GROMACS .gro file of N, CA, C and O in nm:
model
  484
    1UNK      N    1   0.791  -0.916  -0.566
    1UNK     CA    2   0.743  -0.932  -0.699
    1UNK      C    3   0.858  -0.940  -0.798
    1UNK      O    4   0.851  -1.015  -0.893
    2UNK      N    5   0.960  -0.862  -0.772
    2UNK     CA    6   1.075  -0.867  -0.862
    2UNK      C    7   1.138  -1.006  -0.861
    2UNK      O    8   1.182  -1.056  -0.964
    3UNK      N    9   1.144  -1.069  -0.744
    3UNK     CA   10   1.199  -1.204  -0.735
    3UNK      C   11   1.113  -1.303  -0.813
    3UNK      O   12   1.165  -1.389  -0.882
    4UNK      N   13   0.984  -1.290  -0.799
    4UNK     CA   14   0.892  -1.378  -0.871
    4UNK      C   15   0.910  -1.362  -1.021
    4UNK      O   16   0.920  -1.460  -1.095
    5UNK      N   17   0.917  -1.240  -1.067
    5UNK     CA   18   0.936  -1.214  -1.210
    5UNK      C   19   1.072  -1.267  -1.259
    5UNK      O   20   1.081  -1.322  -1.368
    6UNK      N   21   1.175  -1.249  -1.176
    6UNK     CA   22   1.310  -1.293  -1.215
    6UNK      C   23   1.319  -1.445  -1.225
    6UNK      O   24   1.396  -1.497  -1.305
    7UNK      N   25   1.240  -1.517  -1.147
    7UNK     CA   26   1.243  -1.663  -1.150
    7UNK      C   27   1.181  -1.717  -1.278
    7UNK      O   28   1.213  -1.828  -1.320
    8UNK      N   29   1.093  -1.641  -1.339
    8UNK     CA   30   1.029  -1.686  -1.463
    8UNK      C   31   0.922  -1.791  -1.437
    8UNK      O   32   0.908  -1.844  -1.328
    9UNK      N   33   0.846  -1.821  -1.542
    9UNK     CA   34   0.743  -1.924  -1.532
    9UNK      C   35   0.615  -1.879  -1.467
    9UNK      O   36   0.525  -1.959  -1.445
   10UNK      N   37   0.604  -1.752  -1.433
   10UNK     CA   38   0.483  -1.699  -1.369
   10UNK      C   39   0.443  -1.568  -1.436
   10UNK      O   40   0.526  -1.498  -1.492
   11UNK      N   41   0.317  -1.538  -1.425
   11UNK     CA   42   0.265  -1.412  -1.477
   11UNK      C   43   0.190  -1.342  -1.365
   11UNK      O   44   0.109  -1.404  -1.296
   12UNK      N   45   0.217  -1.216  -1.344
   12UNK     CA   46   0.146  -1.138  -1.242
   12UNK      C   47   0.032  -1.065  -1.311
   12UNK      O   48   0.054  -0.981  -1.399
   13UNK      N   49  -0.088  -1.100  -1.275
   13UNK     CA   50  -0.207  -1.043  -1.337
   13UNK      C   51  -0.264  -0.925  -1.261
   13UNK      O   52  -0.329  -0.839  -1.319
   14UNK      N   53  -0.242  -0.923  -1.130
   14UNK     CA   54  -0.306  -0.820  -1.048
   14UNK      C   55  -0.224  -0.795  -0.922
   14UNK      O   56  -0.146  -0.880  -0.878
   15UNK      N   57  -0.244  -0.677  -0.864
   15UNK     CA   58  -0.185  -0.640  -0.735
   15UNK      C   59  -0.294  -0.581  -0.649
   15UNK      O   60  -0.394  -0.528  -0.698
   16UNK      N   61  -0.274  -0.589  -0.519
   16UNK     CA   62  -0.374  -0.536  -0.426
   16UNK      C   63  -0.302  -0.477  -0.305
   16UNK      O   64  -0.210  -0.537  -0.251
   17UNK      N   65  -0.342  -0.359  -0.267
   17UNK     CA   66  -0.288  -0.295  -0.148
   17UNK      C   67  -0.385  -0.186  -0.105
   17UNK      O   68  -0.457  -0.131  -0.189
   18UNK      N   69  -0.387  -0.155   0.023
   18UNK     CA   70  -0.478  -0.052   0.071
   18UNK      C   71  -0.423   0.088   0.051
   18UNK      O   72  -0.496   0.185   0.064
   19UNK      N   73  -0.293   0.100   0.017
   19UNK     CA   74  -0.233   0.231  -0.008
   19UNK      C   75  -0.209   0.250  -0.156
   19UNK      O   76  -0.140   0.170  -0.221
   20UNK      N   77  -0.264   0.358  -0.209
   20UNK     CA   78  -0.255   0.387  -0.352
   20UNK      C   79  -0.111   0.387  -0.401
   20UNK      O   80  -0.081   0.328  -0.506
   21UNK      N   81  -0.024   0.452  -0.329
   21UNK     CA   82   0.115   0.467  -0.373
   21UNK      C   83   0.183   0.331  -0.389
   21UNK      O   84   0.247   0.305  -0.491
   22UNK      N   85   0.167   0.244  -0.290
   22UNK     CA   86   0.230   0.111  -0.298
   22UNK      C   87   0.164   0.026  -0.406
   22UNK      O   88   0.231  -0.049  -0.477
   23UNK      N   89   0.032   0.037  -0.417
   23UNK     CA   90  -0.040  -0.040  -0.518
   23UNK      C   91   0.005   0.001  -0.658
   23UNK      O   92   0.033  -0.083  -0.743
   24UNK      N   93   0.015   0.131  -0.683
   24UNK     CA   94   0.058   0.181  -0.813
   24UNK      C   95   0.203   0.142  -0.842
   24UNK      O   96   0.236   0.106  -0.955
   25UNK      N   97   0.287   0.150  -0.740
   25UNK     CA   98   0.428   0.113  -0.758
   25UNK      C   99   0.438  -0.036  -0.793
   25UNK      O  100   0.514  -0.074  -0.882
   26UNK      N  101   0.362  -0.120  -0.724
   26UNK     CA  102   0.365  -0.263  -0.751
   26UNK      C  103   0.318  -0.292  -0.893
   26UNK      O  104   0.380  -0.371  -0.965
   27UNK      N  105   0.212  -0.227  -0.936
   27UNK     CA  106   0.160  -0.249  -1.071
   27UNK      C  107   0.262  -0.205  -1.176
   27UNK      O  108   0.273  -0.267  -1.282
   28UNK      N  109   0.337  -0.101  -1.145
   28UNK     CA  110   0.434  -0.049  -1.242
   28UNK      C  111   0.554  -0.141  -1.261
   28UNK      O  112   0.623  -0.133  -1.362
   29UNK      N  113   0.580  -0.229  -1.165
   29UNK     CA  114   0.693  -0.322  -1.174
   29UNK      C  115   0.664  -0.433  -1.275
   29UNK      O  116   0.754  -0.489  -1.334
   30UNK      N  117   0.537  -0.462  -1.295
   30UNK     CA  118   0.496  -0.573  -1.382
   30UNK      C  119   0.505  -0.532  -1.529
   30UNK      O  120   0.445  -0.431  -1.568
   31UNK      N  121   0.581  -0.607  -1.609
   31UNK     CA  122   0.588  -0.575  -1.752
   31UNK      C  123   0.447  -0.579  -1.813
   31UNK      O  124   0.375  -0.675  -1.797
   32UNK      N  125   0.410  -0.472  -1.879
   32UNK     CA  126   0.276  -0.464  -1.937
   32UNK      C  127   0.171  -0.420  -1.837
   32UNK      O  128   0.055  -0.405  -1.871
   33UNK      N  129   0.211  -0.403  -1.710
   33UNK     CA  130   0.117  -0.358  -1.607
   33UNK      C  131   0.035  -0.472  -1.550
   33UNK      O  132   0.037  -0.584  -1.598
   34UNK      N  133  -0.035  -0.441  -1.444
   34UNK     CA  134  -0.123  -0.537  -1.377
   34UNK      C  135  -0.246  -0.462  -1.328
   34UNK      O  136  -0.237  -0.344  -1.295
   35UNK      N  137  -0.358  -0.529  -1.324
   35UNK     CA  138  -0.479  -0.466  -1.272
   35UNK      C  139  -0.460  -0.442  -1.123
   35UNK      O  140  -0.408  -0.527  -1.051
   36UNK      N  141  -0.503  -0.326  -1.076
   36UNK     CA  142  -0.488  -0.290  -0.935
   36UNK      C  143  -0.621  -0.302  -0.862
   36UNK      O  144  -0.725  -0.266  -0.915
   37UNK      N  145  -0.614  -0.353  -0.739
   37UNK     CA  146  -0.732  -0.368  -0.655
   37UNK      C  147  -0.706  -0.307  -0.518
   37UNK      O  148  -0.597  -0.321  -0.464
   38UNK      N  149  -0.808  -0.245  -0.463
   38UNK     CA  150  -0.804  -0.196  -0.326
   38UNK      C  151  -0.853  -0.306  -0.232
   38UNK      O  152  -0.801  -0.326  -0.124
   39UNK      N  153  -0.954  -0.379  -0.275
   39UNK     CA  154  -1.017  -0.485  -0.195
   39UNK      C  155  -0.972  -0.622  -0.246
   39UNK      O  156  -0.998  -0.656  -0.362
   40UNK      N  157  -0.906  -0.699  -0.162
   40UNK     CA  158  -0.855  -0.830  -0.203
   40UNK      C  159  -0.966  -0.924  -0.247
   40UNK      O  160  -0.945  -1.014  -0.329
   41UNK      N  161  -1.087  -0.905  -0.195
   41UNK     CA  162  -1.198  -0.994  -0.231
   41UNK      C  163  -1.233  -0.982  -0.379
   41UNK      O  164  -1.268  -1.081  -0.443
   42UNK      N  165  -1.222  -0.861  -0.432
   42UNK     CA  166  -1.247  -0.843  -0.576
   42UNK      C  167  -1.142  -0.917  -0.657
   42UNK      O  168  -1.173  -0.979  -0.758
   43UNK      N  169  -1.017  -0.910  -0.613
   43UNK     CA  170  -0.910  -0.981  -0.682
   43UNK      C  171  -0.937  -1.131  -0.680
   43UNK      O  172  -0.923  -1.199  -0.783
   44UNK      N  173  -0.978  -1.184  -0.566
   44UNK     CA  174  -1.000  -1.328  -0.554
   44UNK      C  175  -1.121  -1.377  -0.633
   44UNK      O  176  -1.134  -1.498  -0.657
   45UNK      N  177  -1.208  -1.287  -0.676
   45UNK     CA  178  -1.323  -1.326  -0.758
   45UNK      C  179  -1.283  -1.359  -0.901
   45UNK      O  180  -1.359  -1.424  -0.973
   46UNK      N  181  -1.164  -1.318  -0.942
   46UNK     CA  182  -1.118  -1.346  -1.079
   46UNK      C  183  -1.103  -1.496  -1.100
   46UNK      O  184  -1.051  -1.566  -1.014
   47UNK      N  185  -1.146  -1.541  -1.216
   47UNK     CA  186  -1.139  -1.683  -1.249
   47UNK      C  187  -1.007  -1.721  -1.315
   47UNK      O  188  -0.977  -1.839  -1.330
   48UNK      N  189  -0.927  -1.622  -1.355
   48UNK     CA  190  -0.804  -1.651  -1.427
   48UNK      C  191  -0.680  -1.650  -1.339
   48UNK      O  192  -0.568  -1.653  -1.388
   49UNK      N  193  -0.697  -1.651  -1.209
   49UNK     CA  194  -0.583  -1.648  -1.116
   49UNK      C  195  -0.569  -1.786  -1.052
   49UNK      O  196  -0.664  -1.839  -0.995
   50UNK      N  197  -0.449  -1.844  -1.063
   50UNK     CA  198  -0.423  -1.977  -1.007
   50UNK      C  199  -0.366  -1.972  -0.867
   50UNK      O  200  -0.372  -2.069  -0.793
   51UNK      N  201  -0.304  -1.860  -0.829
   51UNK     CA  202  -0.242  -1.850  -0.697
   51UNK      C  203  -0.226  -1.706  -0.657
   51UNK      O  204  -0.230  -1.616  -0.741
   52UNK      N  205  -0.211  -1.685  -0.529
   52UNK     CA  206  -0.197  -1.550  -0.474
   52UNK      C  207  -0.076  -1.548  -0.382
   52UNK      O  208  -0.059  -1.637  -0.300
   53UNK      N  209   0.008  -1.447  -0.397
   53UNK     CA  210   0.122  -1.427  -0.308
   53UNK      C  211   0.084  -1.316  -0.211
   53UNK      O  212   0.043  -1.208  -0.253
   54UNK      N  213   0.094  -1.344  -0.083
   54UNK     CA  214   0.066  -1.244   0.019
   54UNK      C  215   0.200  -1.206   0.081
   54UNK      O  216   0.267  -1.289   0.142
   55UNK      N  217   0.239  -1.082   0.060
   55UNK     CA  218   0.368  -1.035   0.111
   55UNK      C  219   0.351  -0.981   0.252
   55UNK      O  220   0.251  -0.918   0.283
   56UNK      N  221   0.450  -1.007   0.334
   56UNK     CA  222   0.449  -0.955   0.470
   56UNK      C  223   0.592  -0.927   0.512
   56UNK      O  224   0.685  -0.989   0.461
   57UNK      N  225   0.609  -0.835   0.606
   57UNK     CA  226   0.745  -0.803   0.650
   57UNK      C  227   0.813  -0.924   0.713
   57UNK      O  228   0.749  -1.010   0.771
   58UNK      N  229   0.945  -0.928   0.701
   58UNK     CA  230   1.023  -1.038   0.757
   58UNK      C  231   1.000  -1.054   0.907
   58UNK      O  232   1.008  -1.163   0.961
   59UNK      N  233   0.970  -0.945   0.975
   59UNK     CA  234   0.953  -0.950   1.121
   59UNK      C  235   0.833  -1.036   1.161
   59UNK      O  236   0.824  -1.086   1.271
   60UNK      N  237   0.740  -1.057   1.069
   60UNK     CA  238   0.620  -1.135   1.098
   60UNK      C  239   0.642  -1.284   1.073
   60UNK      O  240   0.557  -1.364   1.098
   61UNK      N  241   0.757  -1.323   1.025
   61UNK     CA  242   0.783  -1.463   0.990
   61UNK      C  243   0.758  -1.555   1.109
   61UNK      O  244   0.790  -1.521   1.223
   62UNK      N  245   0.703  -1.672   1.082
   62UNK     CA  246   0.675  -1.770   1.188
   62UNK      C  247   0.803  -1.812   1.257
   62UNK      O  248   0.906  -1.832   1.193
   63UNK      N  249   0.798  -1.830   1.391
   63UNK     CA  250   0.916  -1.880   1.462
   63UNK      C  251   0.957  -2.017   1.408
   63UNK      O  252   0.872  -2.100   1.380
   64UNK      N  253   1.085  -2.038   1.391
   64UNK     CA  254   1.135  -2.166   1.344
   64UNK      C  255   1.143  -2.177   1.193
   64UNK      O  256   1.197  -2.271   1.141
   65UNK      N  257   1.086  -2.081   1.121
   65UNK     CA  258   1.092  -2.083   0.975
   65UNK      C  259   1.216  -2.004   0.935
   65UNK      O  260   1.224  -1.884   0.957
   66UNK      N  261   1.311  -2.073   0.876
   66UNK     CA  262   1.436  -2.006   0.843
   66UNK      C  263   1.455  -1.987   0.693
   66UNK      O  264   1.561  -1.946   0.650
   67UNK      N  265   1.353  -2.017   0.614
   67UNK     CA  266   1.366  -2.004   0.469
   67UNK      C  267   1.384  -1.858   0.429
   67UNK      O  268   1.322  -1.769   0.487
   68UNK      N  269   1.471  -1.837   0.333
   68UNK     CA  270   1.486  -1.702   0.279
   68UNK      C  271   1.363  -1.671   0.193
   68UNK      O  272   1.290  -1.763   0.154
   69UNK      N  273   1.341  -1.544   0.162
   69UNK     CA  274   1.226  -1.512   0.076
   69UNK      C  275   1.231  -1.588  -0.058
   69UNK      O  276   1.128  -1.634  -0.107
   70UNK      N  277   1.351  -1.606  -0.116
   70UNK     CA  278   1.362  -1.680  -0.241
   70UNK      C  279   1.321  -1.827  -0.223
   70UNK      O  280   1.251  -1.884  -0.307
   71UNK      N  281   1.366  -1.889  -0.113
   71UNK     CA  282   1.331  -2.028  -0.087
   71UNK      C  283   1.181  -2.042  -0.063
   71UNK      O  284   1.117  -2.136  -0.109
   72UNK      N  285   1.126  -1.946   0.010
   72UNK     CA  286   0.983  -1.948   0.038
   72UNK      C  287   0.903  -1.937  -0.092
   72UNK      O  288   0.808  -2.012  -0.114
   73UNK      N  289   0.942  -1.846  -0.177
   73UNK     CA  290   0.873  -1.826  -0.304
   73UNK      C  291   0.884  -1.951  -0.392
   73UNK      O  292   0.786  -1.995  -0.452
   74UNK      N  293   1.003  -2.010  -0.396
   74UNK     CA  294   1.023  -2.131  -0.477
   74UNK      C  295   0.933  -2.243  -0.427
   74UNK      O  296   0.868  -2.312  -0.506
   75UNK      N  297   0.925  -2.261  -0.296
   75UNK     CA  298   0.840  -2.365  -0.237
   75UNK      C  299   0.694  -2.339  -0.271
   75UNK      O  300   0.620  -2.430  -0.308
   76UNK      N  301   0.653  -2.214  -0.263
   76UNK     CA  302   0.513  -2.179  -0.293
   76UNK      C  303   0.482  -2.207  -0.439
   76UNK      O  304   0.376  -2.264  -0.471
   77UNK      N  305   0.572  -2.168  -0.530
   77UNK     CA  306   0.548  -2.192  -0.673
   77UNK      C  307   0.542  -2.342  -0.704
   77UNK      O  308   0.458  -2.387  -0.783
   78UNK      N  309   0.630  -2.421  -0.642
   78UNK     CA  310   0.626  -2.566  -0.661
   78UNK      C  311   0.494  -2.623  -0.611
   78UNK      O  312   0.436  -2.712  -0.672
   79UNK      N  313   0.447  -2.570  -0.500
   79UNK     CA  314   0.321  -2.613  -0.443
   79UNK      C  315   0.205  -2.587  -0.540
   79UNK      O  316   0.119  -2.672  -0.562
   80UNK      N  317   0.206  -2.469  -0.601
   80UNK     CA  318   0.101  -2.435  -0.698
   80UNK      C  319   0.111  -2.525  -0.821
   80UNK      O  320   0.012  -2.577  -0.869
   81UNK      N  321   0.234  -2.544  -0.871
   81UNK     CA  322   0.255  -2.623  -0.992
   81UNK      C  323   0.215  -2.768  -0.971
   81UNK      O  324   0.150  -2.830  -1.056
   82UNK      N  325   0.252  -2.825  -0.855
   82UNK     CA  326   0.227  -2.965  -0.827
   82UNK      C  327   0.092  -2.990  -0.759
   82UNK      O  328   0.060  -3.103  -0.727
   83UNK      N  329   0.018  -2.882  -0.735
   83UNK     CA  330  -0.115  -2.890  -0.671
   83UNK      C  331  -0.110  -2.953  -0.532
   83UNK      O  332  -0.200  -3.023  -0.489
   84UNK      N  333   0.002  -2.924  -0.459
   84UNK     CA  334   0.014  -2.972  -0.321
   84UNK      C  335  -0.045  -2.867  -0.227
   84UNK      O  336  -0.058  -2.751  -0.263
   85UNK      N  337  -0.076  -2.908  -0.106
   85UNK     CA  338  -0.123  -2.814  -0.005
   85UNK      C  339  -0.008  -2.725   0.039
   85UNK      O  340   0.103  -2.772   0.062
   86UNK      N  341  -0.033  -2.594   0.052
   86UNK     CA  342   0.073  -2.504   0.099
   86UNK      C  343   0.097  -2.521   0.249
   86UNK      O  344   0.021  -2.589   0.318
   87UNK      N  345   0.203  -2.457   0.298
   87UNK     CA  346   0.234  -2.463   0.441
   87UNK      C  347   0.128  -2.393   0.526
   87UNK      O  348   0.106  -2.429   0.640
   88UNK      N  349   0.065  -2.292   0.470
   88UNK     CA  350  -0.040  -2.219   0.541
   88UNK      C  351  -0.155  -2.195   0.443
   88UNK      O  352  -0.133  -2.178   0.323
   89UNK      N  353  -0.276  -2.194   0.494
   89UNK     CA  354  -0.391  -2.174   0.406
   89UNK      C  355  -0.415  -2.026   0.379
   89UNK      O  356  -0.352  -1.938   0.440
   90UNK      N  357  -0.505  -1.998   0.288
   90UNK     CA  358  -0.533  -1.860   0.247
   90UNK      C  359  -0.589  -1.776   0.362
   90UNK      O  360  -0.561  -1.657   0.372
   91UNK      N  361  -0.668  -1.837   0.448
   91UNK     CA  362  -0.726  -1.762   0.560
   91UNK      C  363  -0.616  -1.716   0.655
   91UNK      O  364  -0.615  -1.600   0.699
   92UNK      N  365  -0.519  -1.803   0.683
   92UNK     CA  366  -0.406  -1.762   0.767
   92UNK      C  367  -0.329  -1.649   0.702
   92UNK      O  368  -0.288  -1.554   0.768
   93UNK      N  369  -0.310  -1.658   0.571
   93UNK     CA  370  -0.242  -1.552   0.498
   93UNK      C  371  -0.319  -1.421   0.504
   93UNK      O  372  -0.261  -1.314   0.520
   94UNK      N  373  -0.451  -1.431   0.493
   94UNK     CA  374  -0.536  -1.311   0.501
   94UNK      C  375  -0.518  -1.243   0.636
   94UNK      O  376  -0.495  -1.121   0.643
   95UNK      N  377  -0.528  -1.319   0.745
   95UNK     CA  378  -0.514  -1.259   0.878
   95UNK      C  379  -0.374  -1.203   0.900
   95UNK      O  380  -0.357  -1.098   0.961
   96UNK      N  381  -0.275  -1.273   0.851
   96UNK     CA  382  -0.138  -1.225   0.865
   96UNK      C  383  -0.118  -1.094   0.790
   96UNK      O  384  -0.062  -0.998   0.843
   97UNK      N  385  -0.166  -1.089   0.666
   97UNK     CA  386  -0.153  -0.966   0.588
   97UNK      C  387  -0.234  -0.852   0.649
   97UNK      O  388  -0.190  -0.738   0.654
   98UNK      N  389  -0.353  -0.883   0.697
   98UNK     CA  390  -0.437  -0.779   0.755
   98UNK      C  391  -0.372  -0.722   0.881
   98UNK      O  392  -0.377  -0.601   0.905
   99UNK      N  393  -0.308  -0.807   0.960
   99UNK     CA  394  -0.238  -0.757   1.079
   99UNK      C  395  -0.127  -0.661   1.038
   99UNK      O  396  -0.108  -0.556   1.102
  100UNK      N  397  -0.057  -0.694   0.931
  100UNK     CA  398   0.049  -0.604   0.881
  100UNK      C  399  -0.011  -0.472   0.834
  100UNK      O  400   0.040  -0.365   0.865
  101UNK      N  401  -0.120  -0.480   0.758
  101UNK     CA  402  -0.184  -0.359   0.709
  101UNK      C  403  -0.232  -0.270   0.824
  101UNK      O  404  -0.213  -0.148   0.822
  102UNK      N  405  -0.293  -0.331   0.925
  102UNK     CA  406  -0.342  -0.253   1.039
  102UNK      C  407  -0.227  -0.190   1.116
  102UNK      O  408  -0.237  -0.075   1.160
  103UNK      N  409  -0.118  -0.264   1.132
  103UNK     CA  410  -0.002  -0.208   1.200
  103UNK      C  411   0.055  -0.089   1.123
  103UNK      O  412   0.087   0.016   1.182
  104UNK      N  413   0.067  -0.102   0.991
  104UNK     CA  414   0.115   0.009   0.910
  104UNK      C  415   0.020   0.128   0.915
  104UNK      O  416   0.062   0.243   0.922
  105UNK      N  417  -0.108   0.099   0.910
  105UNK     CA  418  -0.208   0.205   0.914
  105UNK      C  419  -0.200   0.282   1.046
  105UNK      O  420  -0.203   0.406   1.048
  106UNK      N  421  -0.189   0.210   1.157
  106UNK     CA  422  -0.178   0.275   1.287
  106UNK      C  423  -0.052   0.361   1.295
  106UNK      O  424  -0.054   0.474   1.345
  107UNK      N  425   0.058   0.307   1.242
  107UNK     CA  426   0.183   0.381   1.243
  107UNK      C  427   0.172   0.509   1.161
  107UNK      O  428   0.212   0.616   1.205
  108UNK      N  429   0.118   0.498   1.041
  108UNK     CA  430   0.109   0.615   0.953
  108UNK      C  431   0.011   0.720   1.006
  108UNK      O  432   0.034   0.839   0.990
  109UNK      N  433  -0.098   0.673   1.065
  109UNK     CA  434  -0.197   0.768   1.119
  109UNK      C  435  -0.159   0.818   1.258
  109UNK      O  436  -0.219   0.910   1.310
  110UNK      N  437  -0.064   0.749   1.318
  110UNK     CA  438  -0.024   0.777   1.457
  110UNK      C  439  -0.147   0.774   1.547
  110UNK      O  440  -0.168   0.860   1.631
  111UNK      N  441  -0.228   0.671   1.524
  111UNK     CA  442  -0.353   0.654   1.599
  111UNK      C  443  -0.384   0.505   1.609
  111UNK      O  444  -0.334   0.424   1.532
  112UNK      N  445  -0.466   0.472   1.704
  112UNK     CA  446  -0.508   0.334   1.724
  112UNK      C  447  -0.606   0.293   1.613
  112UNK      O  448  -0.691   0.371   1.571
  113UNK      N  449  -0.592   0.171   1.567
  113UNK     CA  450  -0.689   0.114   1.473
  113UNK      C  451  -0.740  -0.016   1.532
  113UNK      O  452  -0.670  -0.081   1.611
  114UNK      N  453  -0.859  -0.053   1.497
  114UNK     CA  454  -0.918  -0.176   1.550
  114UNK      C  455  -0.965  -0.265   1.438
  114UNK      O  456  -1.001  -0.217   1.331
  115UNK      N  457  -0.966  -0.394   1.463
  115UNK     CA  458  -1.013  -0.493   1.367
  115UNK      C  459  -1.162  -0.476   1.345
  115UNK      O  460  -1.239  -0.464   1.439
  116UNK      N  461  -1.202  -0.474   1.220
  116UNK     CA  462  -1.343  -0.465   1.184
  116UNK      C  463  -1.392  -0.608   1.160
  116UNK      O  464  -1.339  -0.678   1.075
  117UNK      N  465  -1.493  -0.653   1.231
  117UNK     CA  466  -1.540  -0.792   1.222
  117UNK      C  467  -1.588  -0.828   1.081
  117UNK      O  468  -1.588  -0.943   1.045
  118UNK      N  469  -1.626  -0.730   1.001
  118UNK     CA  470  -1.671  -0.764   0.865
  118UNK      C  471  -1.553  -0.808   0.776
  118UNK      O  472  -1.573  -0.858   0.668
  119UNK      N  473  -1.429  -0.790   0.824
  119UNK     CA  474  -1.312  -0.837   0.751
  119UNK      C  475  -1.287  -0.985   0.773
  119UNK      O  476  -1.205  -1.046   0.706
  120UNK      N  477  -1.355  -1.042   0.873
  120UNK     CA  478  -1.336  -1.186   0.900
  120UNK      C  479  -1.380  -1.268   0.780
  120UNK      O  480  -1.473  -1.230   0.709
  121UNK      N  481  -1.312  -1.379   0.761
  121UNK     CA  482  -1.347  -1.466   0.648
  121UNK      C  483  -1.404  -1.597   0.698
  121UNK      O  484  -1.391  -1.633   0.810
   0.00000   0.00000   0.00000
């Protein structure tokens, strides 16, 4: 988010995370604050959002993709501005982010977690 803000030309309206601490920290980085959501579906219902950034750890990066986070963000912003199709669709981003969230949840709980079919899109 800091990189996005530093690049300029964008406004962060909302943040979403399943952990309160990270969600609150992310919202606090945004000048003037940002609305916080626990459920990404509520965020996506907003009519004033033109694009969504889904953050994931570097370890999850697709094989063969060598772009730095800055290059990736720049490409995504250009895609939004020029109304081109992104490299991956929102559903792929959802599953990728959910896999990260489940992995973190299992690690923090030190217990197995399973995919809930109602999360499917």
